[in-house]
Amino acid sequence: MLNILVVGSGGREHAMSWKIKQSEKVNQLFIAPGNAGTAELGENIPVGVSDFEGLKKVILEKKIDLVVIGPEVPLVEGLHDFMLADAELKNVKVVGPQQEGAKLEGSKDYAKAFMQRHDIPTAKYLTVTTGNLPEGIAFLETMKAPYVLKADGLAAGKGVLIIADLAEAQASLKEMLDGQFGAASSKVVIEEFLAGIELSVFAITDGKDYQILPEAKDYKRIGEGDTGLNTGGMGAISPVPFADQAFMEKIETRIVKPTVEGLKKDHIPYNGFIFFGLISVDGEPMVIEYNVRMGDPETEAVMLRIKSDFVDLLLAAAEGTMGQQQIEIDERAAAAVMLVSGGYPGDYTKGIPMSGFTDTVNSILFHAGTKQKGDEVVTDGGRVIAISSYGKDMNEALAQSYANAEKINFEGKYYRKDLGFDL
Ligand code: AMP
Ligand code: GLY
Protein backbone atom coordinates (compact mmCIF):
# COMPACT_ATOMS: atom_id res chain seq x y z
CA MET A 1 0.00 0.00 0.00
CA LEU A 2 1.42 3.32 -1.10
CA ASN A 3 1.23 6.89 0.03
CA ILE A 4 1.13 8.98 -3.15
CA LEU A 5 1.72 12.69 -3.64
CA VAL A 6 0.42 14.36 -6.79
CA VAL A 7 2.10 17.72 -7.45
CA GLY A 8 -0.11 20.29 -9.19
CA SER A 9 -3.54 21.89 -8.98
CA GLY A 10 -5.29 21.65 -12.32
CA GLY A 11 -7.85 19.49 -14.07
CA ARG A 12 -5.00 17.22 -15.15
CA GLU A 13 -4.02 16.57 -11.54
CA HIS A 14 -7.65 16.03 -10.51
CA ALA A 15 -8.14 13.52 -13.34
CA MET A 16 -4.92 11.68 -12.47
CA SER A 17 -5.91 11.62 -8.79
CA TRP A 18 -9.32 10.22 -9.74
CA LYS A 19 -7.66 7.39 -11.66
CA ILE A 20 -5.02 6.78 -8.96
CA LYS A 21 -7.76 6.57 -6.34
CA GLN A 22 -9.36 3.63 -8.19
CA SER A 23 -6.30 1.49 -7.49
CA GLU A 24 -6.28 -0.89 -4.55
CA LYS A 25 -2.60 -0.14 -4.06
CA VAL A 26 -3.25 3.32 -2.62
CA ASN A 27 -3.09 3.90 1.11
CA GLN A 28 -3.24 7.71 1.32
CA LEU A 29 -3.39 10.28 -1.46
CA PHE A 30 -2.10 13.83 -1.08
CA ILE A 31 -2.22 16.67 -3.59
CA ALA A 32 -0.03 19.77 -3.41
CA PRO A 33 -1.55 22.28 -3.68
CA GLY A 34 -4.67 20.70 -5.28
CA ASN A 35 -8.09 22.30 -5.70
CA ALA A 36 -11.66 21.88 -4.42
CA GLY A 37 -12.07 18.74 -6.55
CA THR A 38 -8.92 16.95 -5.43
CA ALA A 39 -9.92 17.63 -1.81
CA GLU A 40 -12.71 15.08 -2.28
CA LEU A 41 -10.23 12.36 -3.24
CA GLY A 42 -7.37 12.99 -0.85
CA GLU A 43 -5.79 15.60 1.35
CA ASN A 44 -4.77 18.89 -0.21
CA ILE A 45 -1.57 20.39 1.16
CA PRO A 46 -1.02 24.11 0.59
CA VAL A 47 2.50 23.94 -0.83
CA GLY A 48 3.31 25.34 -4.27
CA VAL A 49 4.80 23.27 -7.09
CA SER A 50 8.09 25.23 -7.06
CA ASP A 51 8.54 25.12 -3.28
CA PHE A 52 10.96 22.18 -3.21
CA GLU A 53 11.80 22.52 0.49
CA GLY A 54 8.09 22.66 1.31
CA LEU A 55 7.47 19.55 -0.79
CA LYS A 56 10.35 17.79 0.97
CA LYS A 57 8.66 18.38 4.31
CA VAL A 58 5.40 16.93 2.99
CA ILE A 59 7.15 13.87 1.54
CA LEU A 60 8.88 13.13 4.85
CA GLU A 61 5.96 13.96 7.15
CA LYS A 62 3.42 12.00 5.15
CA LYS A 63 5.81 9.12 4.43
CA ILE A 64 5.27 9.43 0.68
CA ASP A 65 6.32 6.42 -1.42
CA LEU A 66 5.59 7.83 -4.88
CA VAL A 67 5.58 11.40 -6.19
CA VAL A 68 3.75 12.13 -9.44
CA ILE A 69 4.74 15.49 -10.91
CA GLY A 70 1.89 16.96 -13.00
CA PRO A 71 2.99 20.28 -14.54
CA GLU A 72 6.08 21.22 -16.55
CA VAL A 73 7.36 24.03 -14.33
CA PRO A 74 8.66 21.90 -11.41
CA LEU A 75 10.07 19.40 -13.94
CA VAL A 76 12.00 22.07 -15.83
CA GLU A 77 13.08 23.59 -12.50
CA GLY A 78 14.49 20.22 -11.45
CA LEU A 79 12.23 18.79 -8.74
CA HIS A 80 13.28 15.25 -9.63
CA ASP A 81 16.98 16.20 -9.54
CA PHE A 82 16.44 17.93 -6.18
CA MET A 83 15.00 14.71 -4.78
CA LEU A 84 17.86 12.57 -6.14
CA ALA A 85 20.43 14.91 -4.59
CA ASP A 86 18.79 14.78 -1.16
CA ALA A 87 19.88 11.96 1.15
CA GLU A 88 16.42 11.71 2.73
CA LEU A 89 14.50 11.79 -0.56
CA LYS A 90 16.66 9.91 -3.00
CA ASN A 91 14.87 6.61 -2.52
CA VAL A 92 11.38 8.02 -2.93
CA LYS A 93 9.91 6.97 -6.29
CA VAL A 94 9.22 9.73 -8.80
CA VAL A 95 7.24 9.95 -12.02
CA GLY A 96 8.50 12.86 -14.10
CA PRO A 97 11.80 13.36 -15.91
CA GLN A 98 14.93 14.99 -14.54
CA GLN A 99 16.01 18.40 -15.78
CA GLU A 100 17.99 17.12 -18.76
CA GLY A 101 15.00 15.23 -20.18
CA ALA A 102 12.64 18.08 -19.30
CA LYS A 103 14.57 20.25 -21.76
CA LEU A 104 12.54 18.53 -24.48
CA GLU A 105 9.79 20.89 -23.34
CA GLY A 106 11.88 23.60 -21.68
CA SER A 107 13.90 24.43 -24.79
CA LYS A 108 12.49 24.31 -28.32
CA ASP A 109 16.04 24.50 -29.69
CA TYR A 110 17.05 21.45 -27.64
CA ALA A 111 13.94 19.57 -28.82
CA LYS A 112 14.56 20.41 -32.48
CA ALA A 113 18.21 19.33 -32.29
CA PHE A 114 17.11 16.08 -30.61
CA MET A 115 14.61 15.37 -33.39
CA GLN A 116 17.10 16.17 -36.10
CA ARG A 117 19.74 13.94 -34.48
CA HIS A 118 17.33 11.02 -34.29
CA ASP A 119 15.58 11.47 -37.66
CA ILE A 120 12.20 12.23 -36.15
CA PRO A 121 9.91 14.01 -38.65
CA THR A 122 9.49 17.68 -37.80
CA ALA A 123 9.42 21.06 -39.55
CA LYS A 124 12.61 22.57 -40.99
CA TYR A 125 14.07 25.17 -38.62
CA LEU A 126 16.81 27.57 -37.63
CA THR A 127 17.66 28.74 -34.12
CA VAL A 128 18.46 32.43 -33.86
CA THR A 129 20.09 34.54 -31.14
CA THR A 130 21.33 38.14 -31.31
CA GLY A 131 24.61 36.57 -32.47
CA ASN A 132 23.20 35.33 -35.80
CA LEU A 133 20.26 37.65 -36.37
CA PRO A 134 21.25 38.42 -40.00
CA GLU A 135 21.17 34.69 -40.71
CA GLY A 136 17.69 34.55 -39.17
CA ILE A 137 16.46 37.46 -41.30
CA ALA A 138 17.85 35.75 -44.40
CA PHE A 139 16.39 32.35 -43.40
CA LEU A 140 12.92 33.91 -43.21
CA GLU A 141 13.38 35.14 -46.80
CA THR A 142 13.92 31.55 -47.96
CA MET A 143 10.63 30.42 -46.34
CA LYS A 144 7.05 30.66 -47.52
CA ALA A 145 4.35 32.49 -45.57
CA PRO A 146 3.07 32.16 -42.92
CA TYR A 147 6.13 32.38 -40.69
CA VAL A 148 6.38 30.51 -37.39
CA LEU A 149 8.47 32.06 -34.59
CA LYS A 150 8.86 30.29 -31.25
CA ALA A 151 10.41 31.51 -28.03
CA ASP A 152 12.93 28.88 -27.00
CA GLY A 153 11.91 28.69 -23.33
CA LEU A 154 8.68 28.18 -21.39
CA ALA A 155 6.23 31.00 -22.05
CA ALA A 156 3.00 29.56 -20.60
CA GLY A 157 1.74 28.60 -24.05
CA LYS A 158 2.07 32.14 -25.42
CA GLY A 159 5.54 31.94 -27.00
CA VAL A 160 4.52 30.91 -30.54
CA LEU A 161 3.76 33.56 -33.15
CA ILE A 162 2.39 32.75 -36.59
CA ILE A 163 2.77 35.74 -38.88
CA ALA A 164 1.49 36.21 -42.44
CA ASP A 165 3.80 38.99 -43.60
CA LEU A 166 7.57 38.67 -44.13
CA ALA A 167 8.58 42.17 -42.99
CA GLU A 168 6.39 41.80 -39.92
CA ALA A 169 7.94 38.42 -39.13
CA GLN A 170 11.43 39.91 -39.42
CA ALA A 171 10.44 42.75 -37.08
CA SER A 172 8.89 40.27 -34.62
CA LEU A 173 12.04 38.19 -34.63
CA LYS A 174 13.98 41.25 -33.44
CA GLU A 175 11.37 42.09 -30.79
CA MET A 176 11.43 38.55 -29.45
CA LEU A 177 15.24 38.59 -29.19
CA ASP A 178 14.94 41.99 -27.47
CA GLY A 179 13.06 40.33 -24.64
CA GLN A 180 9.38 40.22 -25.65
CA PHE A 181 9.04 37.00 -23.65
CA GLY A 182 11.85 37.75 -21.22
CA ALA A 183 14.67 35.24 -21.08
CA ALA A 184 12.43 32.66 -22.81
CA SER A 185 12.94 34.46 -26.14
CA SER A 186 16.67 35.17 -25.92
CA LYS A 187 16.73 32.33 -28.44
CA VAL A 188 14.06 32.01 -31.12
CA VAL A 189 13.30 29.00 -33.28
CA ILE A 190 12.09 29.88 -36.77
CA GLU A 191 10.11 27.01 -38.23
CA GLU A 192 8.56 26.01 -41.51
CA PHE A 193 4.76 26.26 -41.28
CA LEU A 194 3.00 22.90 -41.39
CA ALA A 195 -0.59 22.71 -42.59
CA GLY A 196 -2.73 19.89 -41.28
CA ILE A 197 -4.80 18.65 -38.37
CA GLU A 198 -3.29 18.31 -34.90
CA LEU A 199 -3.54 15.59 -32.28
CA SER A 200 -1.91 14.71 -28.98
CA VAL A 201 -0.28 11.34 -28.39
CA PHE A 202 1.00 10.24 -24.99
CA ALA A 203 3.47 7.65 -23.83
CA ILE A 204 4.50 6.63 -20.34
CA THR A 205 8.08 5.41 -20.17
CA ASP A 206 10.83 4.30 -17.82
CA GLY A 207 13.41 5.43 -20.37
CA LYS A 208 13.74 1.93 -21.85
CA ASP A 209 10.25 0.71 -22.67
CA TYR A 210 7.00 2.58 -23.09
CA GLN A 211 3.25 2.18 -23.28
CA ILE A 212 1.13 4.36 -25.53
CA LEU A 213 -1.89 5.89 -23.80
CA PRO A 214 -5.12 6.79 -25.63
CA GLU A 215 -4.60 9.68 -28.05
CA ALA A 216 -6.69 12.86 -27.88
CA LYS A 217 -7.43 16.10 -29.63
CA ASP A 218 -7.69 19.34 -27.75
CA TYR A 219 -9.30 22.63 -28.69
CA LYS A 220 -7.08 25.57 -27.84
CA ARG A 221 -8.90 28.63 -29.19
CA ILE A 222 -11.49 30.46 -27.13
CA GLY A 223 -13.95 30.90 -30.00
CA GLU A 224 -16.12 28.47 -31.91
CA GLY A 225 -14.68 27.32 -35.23
CA ASP A 226 -11.18 27.60 -33.69
CA THR A 227 -11.18 31.40 -33.70
CA GLY A 228 -9.94 34.02 -31.27
CA LEU A 229 -7.20 33.86 -28.67
CA ASN A 230 -5.33 30.78 -27.51
CA THR A 231 -6.30 29.34 -24.13
CA GLY A 232 -4.96 26.59 -21.92
CA GLY A 233 -7.48 24.32 -23.67
CA MET A 234 -11.27 24.42 -24.03
CA GLY A 235 -11.92 20.68 -24.17
CA ALA A 236 -10.72 17.39 -25.56
CA ILE A 237 -11.97 14.20 -27.15
CA SER A 238 -10.54 10.69 -27.31
CA PRO A 239 -10.15 8.63 -29.46
CA VAL A 240 -9.38 10.83 -32.48
CA PRO A 241 -11.42 9.53 -35.43
CA PHE A 242 -8.74 10.10 -38.10
CA ALA A 243 -6.05 8.39 -36.01
CA ASP A 244 -6.78 4.89 -37.28
CA GLN A 245 -4.55 1.90 -36.65
CA ALA A 246 -2.34 2.52 -39.69
CA PHE A 247 -1.77 6.14 -38.69
CA MET A 248 -1.04 5.22 -35.07
CA GLU A 249 1.48 2.65 -36.31
CA LYS A 250 3.28 5.35 -38.28
CA ILE A 251 3.38 7.46 -35.13
CA GLU A 252 4.81 4.63 -33.11
CA THR A 253 7.51 3.55 -35.58
CA ARG A 254 8.54 7.00 -36.80
CA ILE A 255 8.11 9.07 -33.64
CA VAL A 256 7.48 7.31 -30.32
CA LYS A 257 10.04 4.52 -30.67
CA PRO A 258 12.82 6.74 -32.08
CA THR A 259 12.19 9.23 -29.27
CA VAL A 260 12.63 6.65 -26.51
CA GLU A 261 15.59 5.09 -28.40
CA GLY A 262 17.06 8.59 -28.82
CA LEU A 263 16.86 9.24 -25.09
CA LYS A 264 18.72 6.00 -24.51
CA LYS A 265 21.38 6.74 -27.15
CA ASP A 266 21.92 10.20 -25.71
CA HIS A 267 22.14 8.77 -22.16
CA ILE A 268 19.29 10.96 -20.99
CA PRO A 269 17.55 9.30 -18.03
CA TYR A 270 13.81 9.72 -18.47
CA ASN A 271 10.84 8.42 -16.61
CA GLY A 272 7.38 9.79 -16.83
CA PHE A 273 5.13 10.97 -19.61
CA ILE A 274 6.05 12.10 -23.09
CA PHE A 275 3.40 14.19 -24.82
CA PHE A 276 3.84 14.30 -28.58
CA GLY A 277 2.15 17.36 -30.06
CA LEU A 278 1.64 16.10 -33.62
CA ILE A 279 0.23 17.31 -36.87
CA SER A 280 -0.95 15.14 -39.72
CA VAL A 281 0.38 16.61 -42.95
CA ASP A 282 -1.39 14.79 -45.80
CA GLY A 283 -1.67 11.71 -43.57
CA GLU A 284 1.97 11.78 -42.45
CA PRO A 285 2.57 12.54 -38.74
CA MET A 286 5.11 15.22 -37.81
CA VAL A 287 6.14 16.56 -34.42
CA ILE A 288 5.15 20.13 -33.56
CA GLU A 289 6.41 19.93 -30.00
CA TYR A 290 7.31 17.67 -27.12
CA ASN A 291 5.94 18.15 -23.64
CA VAL A 292 7.30 16.21 -20.69
CA ARG A 293 3.98 15.81 -18.88
CA MET A 294 0.40 14.94 -19.70
CA GLY A 295 -1.77 17.43 -21.59
CA ASP A 296 -4.48 19.50 -20.02
CA PRO A 297 -7.40 19.13 -20.86
CA GLU A 298 -6.47 15.94 -22.73
CA THR A 299 -5.90 14.09 -19.44
CA GLU A 300 -9.51 14.78 -18.45
CA ALA A 301 -10.57 12.61 -21.42
CA VAL A 302 -7.62 10.17 -21.57
CA MET A 303 -7.92 8.98 -17.94
CA LEU A 304 -11.47 7.78 -18.61
CA ARG A 305 -10.17 5.42 -21.28
CA ILE A 306 -7.43 3.73 -19.27
CA LYS A 307 -8.80 0.47 -17.91
CA SER A 308 -5.55 -0.80 -16.39
CA ASP A 309 -4.50 0.03 -12.86
CA PHE A 310 -2.90 3.44 -13.36
CA VAL A 311 -0.74 3.05 -10.25
CA ASP A 312 0.87 -0.03 -11.85
CA LEU A 313 1.86 2.10 -14.84
CA LEU A 314 3.18 4.89 -12.62
CA LEU A 315 5.20 2.44 -10.54
CA ALA A 316 6.60 0.79 -13.65
CA ALA A 317 7.75 4.20 -14.92
CA ALA A 318 9.37 4.99 -11.58
CA GLU A 319 10.93 1.57 -11.05
CA GLY A 320 12.07 0.78 -14.57
CA THR A 321 9.76 -2.17 -15.19
CA MET A 322 7.67 -0.80 -18.06
CA GLY A 323 8.70 -3.76 -20.22
CA GLN A 324 6.48 -6.00 -18.08
CA GLN A 325 3.41 -3.78 -18.34
CA GLN A 326 0.37 -4.07 -20.55
CA ILE A 327 -2.17 -1.35 -20.98
CA GLU A 328 -5.85 -2.01 -21.39
CA ILE A 329 -7.92 0.67 -23.10
CA ASP A 330 -11.68 1.29 -22.79
CA GLU A 331 -13.38 1.01 -26.18
CA ARG A 332 -15.77 3.83 -25.39
CA ALA A 333 -15.15 7.44 -26.40
CA ALA A 334 -14.55 10.17 -23.86
CA ALA A 335 -14.99 13.93 -24.04
CA ALA A 336 -14.08 16.78 -21.72
CA VAL A 337 -15.78 20.17 -22.02
CA MET A 338 -14.10 23.02 -20.16
CA LEU A 339 -16.20 25.70 -18.46
CA VAL A 340 -14.26 28.96 -18.20
CA SER A 341 -14.62 32.32 -16.47
CA GLY A 342 -16.17 35.20 -18.43
CA GLY A 343 -13.41 37.28 -20.02
CA TYR A 344 -10.87 34.43 -20.11
CA PRO A 345 -8.20 34.27 -21.60
CA GLY A 346 -8.16 38.02 -20.92
CA ASP A 347 -9.02 39.50 -17.53
CA TYR A 348 -11.61 37.73 -15.42
CA THR A 349 -12.88 37.75 -11.85
CA LYS A 350 -12.12 35.00 -9.34
CA GLY A 351 -14.12 33.98 -6.28
CA ILE A 352 -17.51 33.65 -7.99
CA PRO A 353 -19.83 31.17 -6.20
CA MET A 354 -20.61 27.99 -8.13
CA SER A 355 -23.68 25.78 -7.92
CA GLY A 356 -25.41 22.84 -9.55
CA PHE A 357 -22.80 20.15 -8.89
CA THR A 358 -25.33 17.66 -7.53
CA ASP A 359 -27.70 18.18 -10.48
CA THR A 360 -25.24 16.67 -12.94
CA VAL A 361 -25.66 13.03 -13.98
CA ASN A 362 -23.41 10.59 -15.83
CA SER A 363 -20.43 12.90 -16.07
CA ILE A 364 -17.29 13.27 -14.01
CA LEU A 365 -16.40 16.77 -12.91
CA PHE A 366 -12.70 17.57 -12.91
CA HIS A 367 -11.96 20.82 -11.16
CA ALA A 368 -9.34 23.04 -12.79
CA GLY A 369 -9.59 26.44 -11.13
CA THR A 370 -11.85 26.16 -8.08
CA LYS A 371 -11.47 26.74 -4.39
CA GLN A 372 -13.42 25.81 -1.29
CA LYS A 373 -14.55 28.93 0.58
CA GLY A 374 -16.50 28.09 3.72
CA ASP A 375 -19.15 25.63 2.51
CA GLU A 376 -19.12 27.09 -0.98
CA VAL A 377 -17.05 26.21 -4.03
CA VAL A 378 -15.93 29.36 -5.85
CA THR A 379 -14.09 29.97 -9.13
CA ASP A 380 -10.36 30.38 -8.76
CA GLY A 381 -9.01 30.57 -12.30
CA GLY A 382 -9.74 31.10 -15.99
CA ARG A 383 -10.37 27.47 -16.71
CA VAL A 384 -12.77 26.44 -13.97
CA ILE A 385 -14.05 22.90 -14.42
CA ALA A 386 -13.95 20.13 -17.01
CA ILE A 387 -17.05 18.04 -17.54
CA SER A 388 -15.98 14.61 -18.72
CA SER A 389 -18.23 11.88 -20.08
CA TYR A 390 -18.23 8.55 -21.81
CA GLY A 391 -20.19 7.77 -24.94
CA LYS A 392 -20.37 5.11 -27.63
CA ASP A 393 -18.74 7.72 -29.86
CA MET A 394 -17.45 11.27 -29.64
CA ASN A 395 -20.83 12.86 -30.29
CA GLU A 396 -22.59 10.91 -27.57
CA ALA A 397 -19.83 11.72 -25.07
CA LEU A 398 -19.95 15.41 -25.99
CA ALA A 399 -23.76 15.52 -25.77
CA GLN A 400 -23.60 14.14 -22.25
CA SER A 401 -21.02 16.72 -21.19
CA TYR A 402 -23.02 19.53 -22.79
CA ALA A 403 -26.19 18.46 -20.96
CA ASN A 404 -24.34 18.78 -17.67
CA ALA A 405 -22.57 21.99 -18.70
CA GLU A 406 -26.02 23.59 -18.59
CA LYS A 407 -26.47 22.54 -14.98
CA ILE A 408 -23.31 23.93 -13.44
CA ASN A 409 -23.76 27.61 -12.79
CA PHE A 410 -21.53 30.56 -12.07
CA GLU A 411 -21.78 34.13 -13.26
CA GLY A 412 -19.96 34.62 -16.55
CA LYS A 413 -19.74 30.89 -17.38
CA TYR A 414 -18.61 30.23 -20.97
CA TYR A 415 -17.82 27.09 -22.94
CA ARG A 416 -17.41 26.11 -26.56
CA LYS A 417 -20.42 24.29 -27.97
CA ASP A 418 -18.72 23.09 -31.16
CA LEU A 419 -16.04 20.66 -29.95
CA GLY A 420 -15.36 17.99 -32.55
CA PHE A 421 -16.64 20.24 -35.37
CA ASP A 422 -13.53 19.57 -37.45
CA LEU A 423 -13.62 15.79 -37.30
P1 AMP B 1 3.61 24.84 -29.59
O1 AMP B 1 3.69 25.69 -28.36
O2 AMP B 1 4.93 24.52 -30.21
O3 AMP B 1 2.69 23.67 -29.44
O4 AMP B 1 2.82 25.74 -30.65
C1 AMP B 1 1.52 26.19 -30.36
C2 AMP B 1 0.63 26.01 -31.56
O5 AMP B 1 1.16 26.72 -32.68
C3 AMP B 1 0.54 24.57 -32.02
O6 AMP B 1 -0.42 23.86 -31.31
C4 AMP B 1 0.17 24.76 -33.47
O7 AMP B 1 -1.21 25.01 -33.61
C5 AMP B 1 0.92 26.00 -33.86
N1 AMP B 1 2.20 25.65 -34.49
C6 AMP B 1 3.37 25.47 -33.88
N2 AMP B 1 4.33 25.14 -34.75
C7 AMP B 1 3.77 25.11 -35.97
C8 AMP B 1 4.23 24.82 -37.29
N3 AMP B 1 5.50 24.53 -37.54
N4 AMP B 1 3.34 24.87 -38.29
C9 AMP B 1 2.05 25.18 -38.05
N5 AMP B 1 1.53 25.46 -36.85
C10 AMP B 1 2.39 25.42 -35.80
N1 GLY C 1 -3.40 20.77 -24.13
C1 GLY C 1 -2.09 21.19 -24.46
C2 GLY C 1 -1.16 21.24 -23.34
O1 GLY C 1 -1.38 20.68 -22.28
O2 GLY C 1 -0.10 21.81 -23.52
XYZ file of N, CA, C and O and ligand atoms in Angstrom, residues 12 72 105 157 200 202 217-220 231-236 275 289 291 293-299 383, ligand 2:
113
model
N -5.866 18.388 -14.889
C -5.003 17.224 -15.148
C -4.720 16.474 -13.843
O -4.845 15.249 -13.782
N 4.717 21.128 -16.012
C 6.078 21.225 -16.552
C 7.016 22.066 -15.697
O 8.224 21.818 -15.654
N 10.857 19.882 -23.377
C 9.786 20.893 -23.344
C 10.350 22.276 -23.024
O 9.866 23.282 -23.534
N 2.564 28.830 -22.871
C 1.740 28.604 -24.049
C 1.579 29.823 -24.953
O 0.853 29.774 -25.941
N -2.838 14.912 -30.092
C -1.908 14.715 -28.982
C -1.782 13.228 -28.703
O -2.786 12.538 -28.513
N 0.316 10.319 -26.279
C 1.002 10.244 -24.988
C 1.641 8.883 -24.795
O 1.030 7.866 -25.112
N -7.536 14.839 -28.899
C -7.430 16.098 -29.631
C -7.953 17.171 -28.712
O -8.994 17.008 -28.086
N -7.194 18.260 -28.605
C -7.689 19.339 -27.754
C -8.061 20.540 -28.604
O -7.732 20.616 -29.785
N -8.807 21.430 -28.008
C -9.302 22.630 -28.691
C -8.771 23.835 -27.939
O -9.183 24.094 -26.819
N -7.821 24.541 -28.565
C -7.080 25.574 -27.844
C -7.685 26.965 -27.922
O -7.477 27.787 -27.037
N -6.010 29.549 -25.554
C -6.304 29.342 -24.127
C -5.448 28.172 -23.661
O -4.712 27.578 -24.452
N -5.598 27.812 -22.421
C -4.962 26.587 -21.923
C -5.622 25.337 -22.474
O -5.086 24.243 -22.326
N -6.775 25.478 -23.121
C -7.485 24.318 -23.675
C -8.948 24.350 -23.271
O -9.259 24.469 -22.090
N -9.828 24.263 -24.251
C -11.266 24.418 -24.026
C -12.007 23.085 -24.005
O -13.215 23.035 -23.821
N -11.264 21.988 -24.205
C -11.916 20.684 -24.169
C -11.105 19.690 -24.969
O -10.129 20.066 -25.639
N -11.473 18.437 -24.859
C -10.725 17.392 -25.560
C -11.620 16.198 -25.821
O -12.597 15.968 -25.104
N 4.576 13.696 -24.098
C 3.402 14.188 -24.822
C 3.915 14.622 -26.181
O 4.769 15.502 -26.277
N 5.704 19.670 -31.261
C 6.407 19.935 -30.004
C 6.380 18.685 -29.127
O 5.532 17.806 -29.290
N 6.120 17.707 -25.014
C 5.945 18.147 -23.638
C 6.342 16.976 -22.759
O 6.262 15.817 -23.184
N 5.068 15.976 -19.857
C 3.982 15.810 -18.880
C 2.740 15.441 -19.680
O 2.774 15.428 -20.910
N 1.663 15.180 -18.996
C 0.405 14.943 -19.698
C -0.191 16.281 -20.142
O 0.166 17.330 -19.643
N -1.107 16.221 -21.093
C -1.775 17.428 -21.587
C -2.960 17.781 -20.705
O -3.534 16.933 -20.035
N -3.300 19.037 -20.730
C -4.478 19.500 -20.019
C -5.218 20.398 -20.999
O -4.645 21.383 -21.454
N -6.413 20.058 -21.417
C -7.402 19.132 -20.859
C -7.410 17.702 -21.409
O -8.327 16.954 -21.083
N -6.415 17.302 -22.184
C -6.468 15.937 -22.730
C -6.603 14.880 -21.625
O -7.318 13.883 -21.779
N -5.876 15.081 -20.524
C -5.900 14.092 -19.437
C -7.322 13.846 -18.925
O -7.659 12.725 -18.530
N -9.722 28.752 -16.414
C -10.374 27.471 -16.711
C -10.873 26.936 -15.378
O -10.102 26.746 -14.438
N -3.400 20.773 -24.126
C -2.095 21.192 -24.463
C -1.159 21.235 -23.336
O -1.385 20.680 -22.281
O -0.097 21.814 -23.515
